[in-house]
XYZ file of C-alpha atoms in Angstrom:
668
model
C 199.491 -27.587 -108.580
C 202.171 -27.569 -105.838
C 201.440 -25.742 -102.640
C 203.908 -23.134 -101.332
C 205.882 -24.235 -98.322
C 204.877 -22.842 -94.985
C 207.282 -20.493 -93.205
C 210.056 -22.372 -91.440
C 209.887 -25.391 -93.769
C 212.705 -24.338 -96.139
C 215.812 -26.565 -95.874
C 219.064 -25.094 -94.576
C 222.722 -26.146 -94.448
C 222.830 -26.817 -90.728
C 224.160 -30.086 -89.308
C 227.400 -30.693 -91.257
C 230.563 -32.731 -90.720
C 232.785 -29.645 -90.816
C 230.555 -27.918 -88.275
C 230.729 -30.928 -85.978
C 234.538 -31.025 -86.200
C 234.928 -27.293 -85.495
C 232.455 -27.522 -82.621
C 234.274 -30.459 -81.024
C 237.678 -28.722 -81.233
C 236.301 -25.555 -79.614
C 234.562 -27.683 -76.988
C 237.807 -29.393 -75.985
C 239.598 -26.061 -75.477
C 236.764 -24.310 -73.682
C 235.999 -27.275 -71.436
C 239.577 -27.290 -70.147
C 239.387 -23.543 -69.530
C 236.050 -23.776 -67.740
C 237.128 -26.609 -65.443
C 240.100 -24.638 -64.175
C 238.235 -21.350 -63.856
C 235.290 -22.928 -62.071
C 237.539 -24.600 -59.492
C 239.339 -21.313 -58.891
C 236.432 -18.906 -58.816
C 233.307 -20.975 -58.210
C 231.710 -19.758 -61.445
C 231.620 -21.117 -64.985
C 231.079 -19.006 -68.097
C 228.994 -19.365 -71.223
C 231.098 -20.245 -74.275
C 228.355 -19.684 -76.843
C 229.312 -16.176 -77.974
C 233.078 -16.671 -78.407
C 232.374 -20.020 -80.092
C 229.960 -18.318 -82.494
C 232.535 -15.663 -83.403
C 235.282 -18.250 -83.983
C 232.895 -20.373 -86.030
C 231.921 -17.445 -88.247
C 235.572 -16.593 -88.869
C 236.411 -20.209 -89.799
C 233.330 -20.907 -91.928
C 233.391 -17.568 -93.717
C 235.451 -19.074 -96.564
C 232.742 -21.605 -97.428
C 230.149 -20.212 -99.821
C 227.390 -22.501 -98.592
C 227.842 -21.785 -94.867
C 224.758 -20.436 -93.119
C 223.772 -18.801 -89.880
C 222.149 -22.094 -88.874
C 225.447 -23.975 -89.372
C 227.270 -21.442 -87.193
C 224.539 -21.918 -84.621
C 225.177 -25.668 -84.558
C 228.894 -25.035 -83.906
C 228.175 -22.781 -80.935
C 225.602 -25.273 -79.686
C 228.236 -28.015 -79.570
C 230.856 -25.768 -78.001
C 228.489 -24.354 -75.398
C 228.442 -27.775 -73.737
C 231.851 -26.747 -72.372
C 230.243 -24.021 -70.296
C 227.793 -26.197 -68.448
C 229.009 -29.781 -68.494
C 232.024 -28.384 -66.650
C 229.651 -27.743 -63.740
C 230.431 -31.290 -62.631
C 233.342 -29.622 -60.833
C 230.809 -28.386 -58.298
C 230.423 -31.950 -57.014
C 232.986 -34.466 -58.261
C 236.054 -32.931 -56.515
C 234.158 -33.580 -53.287
C 235.214 -37.219 -53.664
C 238.827 -36.034 -53.301
C 237.992 -33.597 -50.500
C 236.423 -36.295 -48.302
C 239.396 -38.579 -49.004
C 237.420 -41.226 -50.908
C 239.298 -40.825 -54.192
C 242.903 -39.811 -54.777
C 242.336 -39.185 -58.496
C 239.543 -39.213 -61.053
C 238.940 -42.650 -62.669
C 238.537 -41.848 -66.354
C 235.775 -44.255 -67.407
C 233.721 -43.740 -64.266
C 233.960 -39.942 -64.515
C 233.318 -40.055 -68.275
C 230.208 -42.200 -67.787
C 228.774 -39.794 -65.190
C 229.197 -36.825 -67.536
C 228.116 -38.563 -70.739
C 225.039 -40.393 -69.432
C 223.823 -37.492 -67.338
C 224.446 -35.083 -70.201
C 222.471 -37.118 -72.745
C 219.652 -37.446 -70.220
C 219.764 -33.663 -69.778
C 219.258 -33.194 -73.514
C 216.213 -35.467 -73.389
C 214.739 -33.621 -70.403
C 215.127 -30.265 -72.118
C 213.027 -31.210 -75.131
C 209.576 -31.002 -73.507
C 210.747 -27.925 -71.584
C 211.470 -25.999 -74.795
C 207.880 -24.976 -75.412
C 207.300 -24.113 -71.766
C 210.434 -22.075 -71.134
C 211.538 -20.842 -74.569
C 208.803 -20.457 -77.176
C 205.965 -20.020 -74.691
C 207.801 -17.812 -72.220
C 208.803 -14.149 -71.952
C 212.060 -14.955 -70.154
C 214.833 -12.706 -71.538
C 217.582 -15.344 -72.035
C 220.248 -12.597 -72.164
C 223.118 -14.755 -73.427
C 220.927 -16.619 -75.917
C 219.642 -13.344 -77.361
C 223.145 -11.835 -77.459
C 224.493 -14.895 -79.240
C 221.675 -14.725 -81.794
C 222.480 -11.073 -82.495
C 226.146 -11.920 -83.017
C 225.191 -14.704 -85.428
C 222.840 -12.418 -87.358
C 225.432 -9.697 -87.714
C 228.121 -12.134 -88.815
C 225.750 -13.520 -91.440
C 224.916 -10.047 -92.752
C 221.291 -10.291 -91.638
C 219.387 -7.339 -93.075
C 217.069 -7.329 -90.084
C 219.794 -5.879 -87.867
C 220.684 -2.214 -87.659
C 224.379 -2.925 -87.167
C 225.855 -3.748 -90.585
C 229.292 -2.495 -89.538
C 229.820 -5.104 -86.839
C 231.242 -8.044 -88.744
C 232.866 -11.234 -87.632
C 236.366 -9.756 -88.108
C 235.836 -7.069 -85.469
C 234.303 -9.609 -83.124
C 237.176 -12.024 -83.630
C 239.669 -9.234 -82.883
C 237.842 -8.437 -79.648
C 237.899 -12.078 -78.539
C 241.509 -12.546 -79.637
C 242.965 -9.478 -77.942
C 240.884 -10.035 -74.833
C 242.316 -13.554 -74.627
C 245.898 -12.377 -75.219
C 245.755 -9.577 -72.663
C 244.203 -11.675 -69.904
C 246.613 -14.536 -70.601
C 249.654 -12.239 -70.434
C 248.388 -10.651 -67.226
C 247.896 -14.113 -65.693
C 251.464 -15.066 -66.634
C 252.849 -11.901 -65.016
C 250.798 -12.690 -61.889
C 252.377 -16.166 -61.883
C 255.811 -14.510 -61.833
C 254.643 -12.642 -58.681
C 255.616 -9.271 -60.181
C 251.877 -8.492 -60.106
C 249.824 -9.481 -57.071
C 246.967 -11.921 -57.608
C 244.667 -10.121 -55.180
C 244.313 -7.260 -52.703
C 243.493 -8.574 -49.217
C 242.682 -6.899 -45.912
C 241.235 -8.331 -42.661
C 240.431 -6.293 -39.556
C 238.496 -6.181 -36.279
C 235.100 -4.478 -36.264
C 234.315 -4.358 -32.533
C 235.654 -5.199 -29.079
C 233.598 -8.408 -28.796
C 235.789 -10.384 -31.190
C 234.017 -9.510 -34.422
C 236.235 -9.588 -37.495
C 235.760 -9.163 -41.212
C 237.707 -8.351 -44.356
C 237.782 -8.370 -48.117
C 239.753 -9.985 -50.913
C 239.726 -8.377 -54.356
C 240.969 -10.891 -56.900
C 242.855 -9.169 -59.728
C 241.305 -11.450 -62.294
C 240.217 -10.372 -65.764
C 238.045 -13.484 -65.978
C 236.064 -12.519 -62.873
C 235.808 -8.950 -64.116
C 234.455 -10.206 -67.443
C 231.908 -12.453 -65.736
C 230.544 -9.322 -64.082
C 230.147 -7.624 -67.453
C 228.252 -10.618 -68.824
C 225.832 -11.160 -65.932
C 224.890 -7.487 -65.711
C 224.241 -4.881 -63.068
C 221.262 -6.540 -61.326
C 223.167 -9.744 -60.640
C 226.290 -7.790 -59.701
C 224.431 -5.665 -57.150
C 222.665 -8.763 -55.823
C 226.024 -10.485 -55.298
C 227.284 -7.363 -53.524
C 224.237 -7.479 -51.250
C 225.045 -11.115 -50.507
C 228.687 -10.292 -49.785
C 227.603 -7.497 -47.429
C 225.232 -9.867 -45.623
C 227.960 -12.479 -45.352
C 230.927 -10.285 -44.458
C 229.202 -7.211 -43.066
C 226.912 -9.138 -40.713
C 227.543 -12.890 -40.798
C 231.298 -13.118 -40.251
C 231.484 -10.427 -37.504
C 228.380 -11.834 -35.776
C 229.420 -15.475 -35.659
C 233.054 -14.654 -34.935
C 231.973 -12.631 -31.894
C 229.695 -15.452 -30.722
C 232.532 -17.964 -31.020
C 234.973 -15.735 -29.163
C 237.887 -17.264 -31.040
C 241.493 -16.152 -30.800
C 244.388 -16.168 -33.204
C 245.212 -14.395 -36.437
C 242.390 -12.153 -37.666
C 242.568 -13.536 -41.208
C 242.375 -17.152 -40.019
C 239.460 -16.378 -37.698
C 237.525 -14.574 -40.445
C 238.066 -17.338 -42.978
C 237.170 -20.087 -40.499
C 233.967 -18.278 -39.506
C 232.920 -17.799 -43.108
C 233.777 -21.395 -44.057
C 232.148 -23.145 -41.087
C 229.209 -20.819 -40.424
C 228.337 -18.226 -43.054
C 228.468 -20.519 -46.082
C 225.695 -22.627 -44.573
C 223.580 -19.487 -44.253
C 224.140 -18.946 -47.977
C 223.166 -22.561 -48.625
C 219.819 -22.012 -46.919
C 219.157 -18.867 -48.960
C 219.942 -20.652 -52.212
C 217.775 -23.662 -51.363
C 214.733 -21.461 -50.694
C 215.307 -19.653 -54.001
C 215.321 -22.975 -55.846
C 212.051 -24.132 -54.281
C 210.395 -20.795 -55.043
C 211.462 -21.063 -58.674
C 209.939 -24.522 -58.978
C 206.625 -23.338 -57.513
C 206.385 -20.664 -60.207
C 207.054 -23.157 -62.986
C 204.391 -25.798 -62.448
C 201.926 -24.293 -64.925
C 204.359 -23.456 -67.798
C 206.032 -26.873 -67.535
C 202.668 -28.605 -67.785
C 201.891 -26.484 -70.868
C 205.222 -27.446 -72.431
C 204.574 -31.143 -71.938
C 201.131 -30.757 -73.492
C 202.717 -28.979 -76.473
C 205.225 -31.784 -76.979
C 202.466 -34.381 -76.948
C 200.415 -32.324 -79.410
C 203.364 -32.114 -81.812
C 203.787 -35.874 -81.572
C 200.119 -36.393 -82.460
C 200.642 -34.245 -85.571
C 203.488 -36.501 -86.671
C 201.491 -39.660 -86.058
C 198.600 -38.267 -88.071
C 200.881 -37.997 -91.094
C 200.938 -34.208 -90.987
C 204.645 -33.801 -90.216
C 205.191 -31.844 -93.443
C 202.869 -29.110 -92.163
C 204.883 -28.631 -88.991
C 207.379 -25.772 -89.437
C 211.009 -26.849 -89.474
C 211.656 -24.452 -86.612
C 209.212 -26.378 -84.409
C 210.513 -29.892 -85.019
C 211.969 -31.353 -81.850
C 213.233 -34.899 -81.632
C 210.154 -37.139 -81.763
C 208.799 -37.633 -78.276
C 208.863 -41.422 -78.740
C 212.593 -41.340 -79.475
C 213.091 -39.056 -76.485
C 211.366 -41.594 -74.253
C 213.368 -44.480 -75.707
C 216.751 -42.734 -75.240
C 215.745 -41.677 -71.741
C 214.945 -45.260 -70.755
C 218.161 -46.451 -72.403
C 220.156 -44.051 -70.200
C 218.576 -45.390 -66.997
C 220.014 -48.896 -67.465
C 223.721 -47.945 -67.405
C 223.043 -45.347 -64.712
C 221.537 -48.094 -62.539
C 224.597 -50.260 -63.224
C 226.939 -47.378 -62.335
C 225.150 -46.771 -59.036
C 225.107 -50.461 -58.196
C 228.784 -50.893 -59.123
C 229.822 -47.890 -57.042
C 227.809 -49.123 -54.056
C 229.312 -52.604 -54.349
C 232.953 -51.482 -54.501
C 232.319 -48.980 -51.690
C 231.415 -51.664 -49.165
C 227.661 -51.100 -49.382
C 226.969 -54.535 -50.851
C 224.120 -55.275 -48.436
C 222.074 -52.455 -49.964
C 223.116 -52.602 -53.643
C 219.619 -53.261 -55.001
C 218.038 -50.557 -52.849
C 220.722 -48.025 -53.779
C 220.616 -48.813 -57.513
C 216.819 -48.716 -57.839
C 216.358 -45.833 -55.423
C 219.241 -43.944 -57.029
C 217.712 -44.190 -60.496
C 214.340 -43.014 -59.162
C 216.118 -40.088 -57.505
C 217.897 -39.190 -60.761
C 214.614 -39.360 -62.705
C 212.612 -37.131 -60.376
C 215.254 -34.787 -59.014
C 216.908 -34.496 -62.429
C 213.708 -33.178 -63.977
C 213.161 -30.858 -61.008
C 216.566 -29.192 -61.215
C 216.467 -29.157 -65.025
C 213.323 -27.061 -64.808
C 214.697 -24.741 -62.139
C 218.031 -24.254 -63.882
C 216.386 -23.725 -67.254
C 214.263 -20.981 -65.756
C 217.243 -19.326 -64.092
C 219.266 -19.495 -67.330
C 216.426 -17.657 -69.005
C 216.328 -15.063 -66.261
C 220.002 -14.291 -65.620
C 221.978 -16.323 -68.161
C 224.071 -19.480 -68.035
C 227.236 -17.727 -66.824
C 225.686 -17.257 -63.401
C 224.551 -20.866 -63.397
C 222.213 -21.826 -60.552
C 223.502 -25.397 -60.581
C 225.745 -24.867 -57.577
C 222.887 -23.529 -55.490
C 220.330 -26.085 -56.578
C 222.965 -28.765 -56.032
C 222.956 -27.924 -52.346
C 219.282 -28.813 -52.235
C 219.951 -32.009 -54.209
C 222.749 -33.249 -51.943
C 220.741 -32.492 -48.801
C 217.764 -34.446 -50.174
C 219.982 -37.359 -51.239
C 221.771 -37.435 -47.883
C 218.531 -37.247 -45.891
C 217.063 -40.154 -47.861
C 220.201 -42.252 -47.355
C 220.293 -41.444 -43.647
C 216.614 -42.309 -43.189
C 216.177 -45.426 -45.342
C 219.603 -46.970 -45.956
C 221.923 -46.152 -43.067
C 219.853 -48.024 -40.418
C 220.379 -51.278 -42.350
C 224.167 -50.957 -42.617
C 227.122 -51.343 -40.279
C 228.124 -48.263 -38.243
C 231.409 -47.837 -40.119
C 229.771 -47.268 -43.517
C 229.048 -43.579 -42.965
C 231.884 -42.363 -45.171
C 230.835 -44.723 -47.970
C 227.299 -43.322 -47.820
C 228.702 -39.794 -48.050
C 230.613 -40.847 -51.169
C 227.494 -42.456 -52.670
C 225.512 -39.284 -51.945
C 228.079 -37.230 -53.852
C 228.110 -39.781 -56.675
C 224.353 -39.695 -57.267
C 224.350 -35.906 -56.907
C 227.023 -35.738 -59.630
C 224.731 -37.613 -62.023
C 221.855 -35.219 -61.287
C 224.232 -32.293 -61.806
C 225.121 -33.331 -65.327
C 221.439 -33.811 -66.169
C 220.573 -30.319 -64.978
C 223.683 -28.716 -66.476
C 222.949 -29.747 -70.030
C 219.223 -29.067 -69.771
C 220.117 -25.572 -68.570
C 222.559 -25.086 -71.438
C 220.284 -26.548 -74.102
C 217.440 -24.173 -73.328
C 219.772 -21.188 -73.715
C 220.923 -22.567 -77.064
C 217.374 -23.283 -78.174
C 216.516 -19.640 -77.535
C 219.356 -18.661 -79.852
C 218.072 -21.205 -82.360
C 214.550 -19.816 -82.182
C 215.850 -16.350 -83.057
C 217.925 -17.542 -86.041
C 215.324 -19.977 -87.451
C 217.257 -23.119 -86.510
C 215.879 -26.645 -86.412
C 215.489 -27.727 -82.748
C 216.130 -31.448 -83.303
C 219.407 -30.710 -85.090
C 220.536 -28.550 -82.189
C 219.605 -31.321 -79.781
C 221.597 -33.853 -81.808
C 224.571 -31.483 -81.972
C 224.514 -31.006 -78.225
C 224.847 -34.771 -77.709
C 228.085 -34.590 -79.723
C 229.283 -31.761 -77.483
C 228.398 -33.744 -74.368
C 230.507 -36.717 -75.449
C 233.471 -34.486 -76.360
C 233.291 -32.562 -73.094
C 232.899 -35.733 -71.050
C 236.147 -37.069 -72.536
C 238.084 -33.909 -71.619
C 236.896 -33.284 -68.061
C 238.486 -36.285 -66.212
C 242.088 -35.748 -67.417
C 241.886 -31.992 -66.773
C 240.549 -32.628 -63.261
C 243.403 -35.066 -62.677
C 245.916 -32.505 -63.907
C 244.778 -29.675 -61.644
C 244.439 -32.091 -58.717
C 248.089 -33.082 -59.099
C 249.225 -29.485 -59.581
C 247.174 -27.735 -56.900
C 244.850 -30.050 -55.012
C 241.519 -28.933 -53.562
C 241.056 -26.935 -50.386
C 240.140 -29.249 -47.499
C 241.455 -32.450 -49.107
C 243.816 -34.602 -46.999
C 247.479 -33.618 -47.256
C 246.903 -30.550 -49.461
C 248.732 -27.259 -48.923
C 245.934 -24.688 -48.263
C 248.040 -21.832 -49.631
C 248.371 -23.562 -52.998
C 245.052 -25.421 -53.283
C 242.203 -24.441 -55.583
C 239.212 -23.261 -53.487
C 236.608 -25.455 -55.265
C 234.045 -23.682 -53.045
C 230.914 -25.517 -54.169
C 232.520 -28.949 -54.011
C 233.792 -28.198 -50.507
C 230.416 -26.972 -49.322
C 228.417 -29.791 -50.922
C 230.724 -32.470 -49.505
C 230.511 -30.823 -46.074
C 226.716 -30.857 -46.272
C 226.664 -34.543 -47.208
C 228.961 -35.367 -44.298
C 226.950 -33.215 -41.913
C 223.590 -34.795 -42.774
C 224.730 -38.427 -42.815
C 227.027 -38.148 -39.813
C 224.477 -36.015 -37.942
C 226.700 -33.044 -37.135
C 225.181 -30.286 -39.288
C 224.004 -27.056 -37.639
C 220.482 -26.726 -39.023
C 220.017 -23.325 -37.362
C 222.414 -21.849 -39.927
C 220.426 -23.355 -42.807
C 217.171 -21.989 -41.381
C 218.698 -18.540 -40.880
C 219.699 -18.559 -44.536
C 216.225 -19.727 -45.516
C 214.749 -16.738 -43.686
C 217.122 -14.375 -45.478
C 216.254 -16.030 -48.803
C 212.516 -15.601 -48.141
C 213.046 -11.920 -47.353
C 215.042 -11.399 -50.559
C 212.319 -13.163 -52.581
C 209.741 -10.773 -51.105
C 211.897 -7.744 -51.921
C 212.477 -9.004 -55.461
C 208.752 -9.521 -56.033
C 208.009 -5.983 -54.825
C 210.743 -4.579 -57.078
C 209.261 -6.468 -60.039
C 206.021 -4.541 -59.581
C 207.411 -1.057 -58.989
C 210.627 -0.857 -61.053
C 212.728 -2.475 -63.762
C 215.495 -3.341 -61.312
C 215.530 -6.838 -59.825
C 217.369 -8.451 -56.929
C 217.764 -12.119 -58.003
C 217.578 -14.198 -54.786
C 219.952 -16.832 -56.126
C 222.633 -14.238 -56.832
C 222.294 -12.924 -53.282
C 222.776 -16.446 -51.963
C 225.855 -16.872 -54.154
C 227.241 -13.646 -52.745
C 226.871 -15.005 -49.219
C 228.564 -18.349 -49.709
C 231.218 -17.609 -52.336
C 234.490 -16.115 -51.039
C 234.940 -12.389 -51.644
C 237.880 -13.159 -53.922
C 235.264 -14.653 -56.263
C 232.522 -12.034 -55.888
C 233.919 -8.519 -55.470
C 235.621 -8.332 -58.855
C 232.411 -9.675 -60.423
C 230.614 -6.706 -58.864
C 233.236 -4.311 -60.257
C 232.891 -5.867 -63.708
C 229.104 -5.533 -63.634
C 229.346 -1.835 -62.748
C 231.983 -1.114 -65.410
C 229.946 -3.056 -67.977
C 226.847 -1.052 -67.048
C 228.729 2.248 -67.401
C 230.165 1.082 -70.728
C 226.694 0.228 -72.048
C 225.295 3.578 -70.892
C 228.072 5.383 -72.736
C 227.362 3.259 -75.805
C 223.730 4.414 -75.694
C 224.872 8.029 -76.041
C 226.884 7.507 -79.209
C 226.319 6.209 -82.739
C 226.078 2.506 -83.541
C 225.016 1.509 -80.059
C 224.543 -2.203 -80.661
C 227.945 -2.869 -82.302
C 229.674 -1.198 -79.372
C 227.713 -3.205 -76.805
C 228.220 -6.512 -78.616
C 231.956 -5.951 -78.939
C 232.026 -5.350 -75.191
C 230.414 -8.764 -74.697
C 232.944 -10.397 -77.022
C 235.862 -8.675 -75.279
C 234.596 -10.012 -71.948
C 234.337 -13.505 -73.403
C 237.930 -13.312 -74.608
C 239.140 -12.134 -71.200
C 237.623 -15.242 -69.624
C 238.978 -17.682 -72.183
C 242.545 -16.366 -72.165
C 243.027 -16.405 -68.401
C 241.389 -19.800 -68.019
C 243.469 -21.510 -70.706
C 246.684 -20.090 -69.254
C 245.517 -21.391 -65.882
C 245.427 -24.912 -67.309
C 248.892 -24.446 -68.832
C 250.294 -23.243 -65.505
C 248.610 -26.230 -63.834
C 250.479 -28.535 -66.217
C 253.759 -26.773 -65.364
C 253.030 -27.178 -61.648
C 252.203 -30.845 -62.104
C 255.677 -31.467 -63.520
C 257.490 -28.741 -61.534
C 259.461 -31.082 -59.312
C 260.720 -33.089 -62.281
C 261.785 -29.823 -63.914
C 263.573 -28.660 -60.788
C 261.086 -25.827 -60.117
C 259.193 -24.709 -57.012
C 255.819 -26.487 -57.205
C 253.930 -23.688 -55.432
C 255.309 -20.918 -57.675
C 257.234 -22.424 -60.604
C 257.286 -19.176 -62.600
C 258.168 -16.813 -59.717
C 260.810 -14.211 -60.563
C 260.721 -12.284 -57.265
C 260.502 -13.209 -53.605
C 257.984 -12.503 -50.878
C 259.608 -9.162 -50.066
C 258.276 -7.770 -53.330
C 254.636 -8.318 -52.287
C 253.843 -4.704 -51.320
C 255.114 -3.420 -54.660
C 253.291 -6.203 -56.492
C 249.932 -5.017 -55.133
C 250.409 -1.495 -56.502
C 251.870 -2.691 -59.791
C 249.133 -5.293 -60.305
C 246.263 -3.024 -59.295
C 247.508 -0.105 -61.375
C 248.174 -2.241 -64.441
C 244.730 -3.875 -64.126
C 242.906 -0.524 -64.077
C 244.924 0.878 -66.997
C 244.394 -2.209 -69.159
C 240.627 -2.197 -68.503
C 240.404 1.454 -69.549
C 242.469 0.944 -72.706
C 240.625 -2.211 -73.810
C 237.139 -0.760 -73.371
C 238.131 2.475 -75.105
C 239.547 0.454 -78.007
C 236.488 -1.765 -78.555
C 234.164 1.234 -78.266
C 236.067 3.010 -81.034
C 236.186 -0.132 -83.159
C 232.435 -0.582 -82.799
C 231.742 3.000 -83.883
C 234.278 3.161 -86.702
C 234.237 -0.312 -88.277
C 232.850 -0.485 -91.765
């Protein structure tokens, strides 16, 4: 007599050719959008939810499509959100003047090899940080709810929220933000509202810069009120204390705006770096026990397979076999070692090629697993949109630079300092891709856990997404480099350049450590602030539901206010919107449509940004002004543009949120 199958063993339509194709197409589009947005604002966004909605709309016509198949599509596409984090490091090669463009195969190899290694690292972390953890994974849970509703899951209380309403929210959010971005490019609407001023008679200055960006606003909605307030606290520390304090100490003269920006760039950002580094170390200390438990769980599952009991293991607990994980991991190390050795050789570091290749691989192995763990934890705590990769990357590049300065530099000629800086950025870029995908995969695996997906199929799908994203990133980086350039790079117009804040800071740290001109007092000041924020956050965890994420505070200190203040506004508006949703009928549909609207706002503005970058890249050939090829008015219109842009922004936000709230309550 046949035995009934255990729960989770039933087969599902999940990993299909059509799903892979749809996922790859979405990945290509979202990767391009994320690269541009990240370089502009210093933040990347999670593409899981909009990808899930698009997937449901496209697969709805197939009778055999399942929630698990839609989950695979969003898993592939979500690689766009995190693999794009390579922009936090790789543009540093341009900024220090080592590269003039992005070599395709070299850049592709960094992203692809590091990404596959990140998938492998995430597998033993799944049990520690997903199934055996109470971390909220806000974006993973939200994505699972969207998938359940689109599939008509009876377990949800929101039968009226279907994929059509969600697709409309994403679509109109994208259209509105794209149109607004085009009008900003014509200079009829201002791009931001800026004001700098003196704060005392001792030379202290400060200011603010509100970016009129729907994408930044939407990021605030997604990350939530705790992260938004934490970023505001960081901005107040940076611009309410740091900039006035260090500007007064320097006693500089000149334009107030230039003095404030120089003080923030050369002083305050390093304070933020110290705060972020301490947060990363603290996170690791809290994870030692759960990570060890996760590794033990992976080994136990492997013993079950070897004992011939694989059929008794629920489908929803089947990771890639740990032996295959180890084999693929080792296979990745060989080309990574070759890449490091090749880069060292062509960079004039031939006398230390063996040391750099072997030591570099060891660094990738150990530091990659470290930051994968930290970033996976932070993704579970605050979501992938507010990725901790940029902050942890500061710690990585400092460690890499210190090791190079201590063990390699003494054996090389004095004129190899710049080459060592470039090598430090190169090895950090590999670690970044490892951590990025591990971070992303854990968020996706949480979604998979909630929709009864098969982990190993998600892990295989993510590898497909990694390869697709890795092929898109180099040409997009080349395009925006030609159109805008990066702030701080040789020969670039600062008024036109993309800020690329993390890449600028990380490259400055590498130069400072290796060339011995870094001001460690700023790092230690930031470390003290970070320790104080950690203490406050731990106290809050025991006495209230509100948290003050230390990493978000650090981000608020070292990101420019043009990147943070609108995020704060978005988090407050999103919080108010959710509170109003709680008071009415059909609370969850209203909230979820708000999330989808925010996702659309990000996608639309970012894609138009890439299109405008392409226009700028060919502006001179088209006979247009490269700095403002779409401008319809001159500089004299600027005062009117501020009022027009600000007023239009506020009106559109009100109308859009009112519309999605009504749609969520009235849809049938």
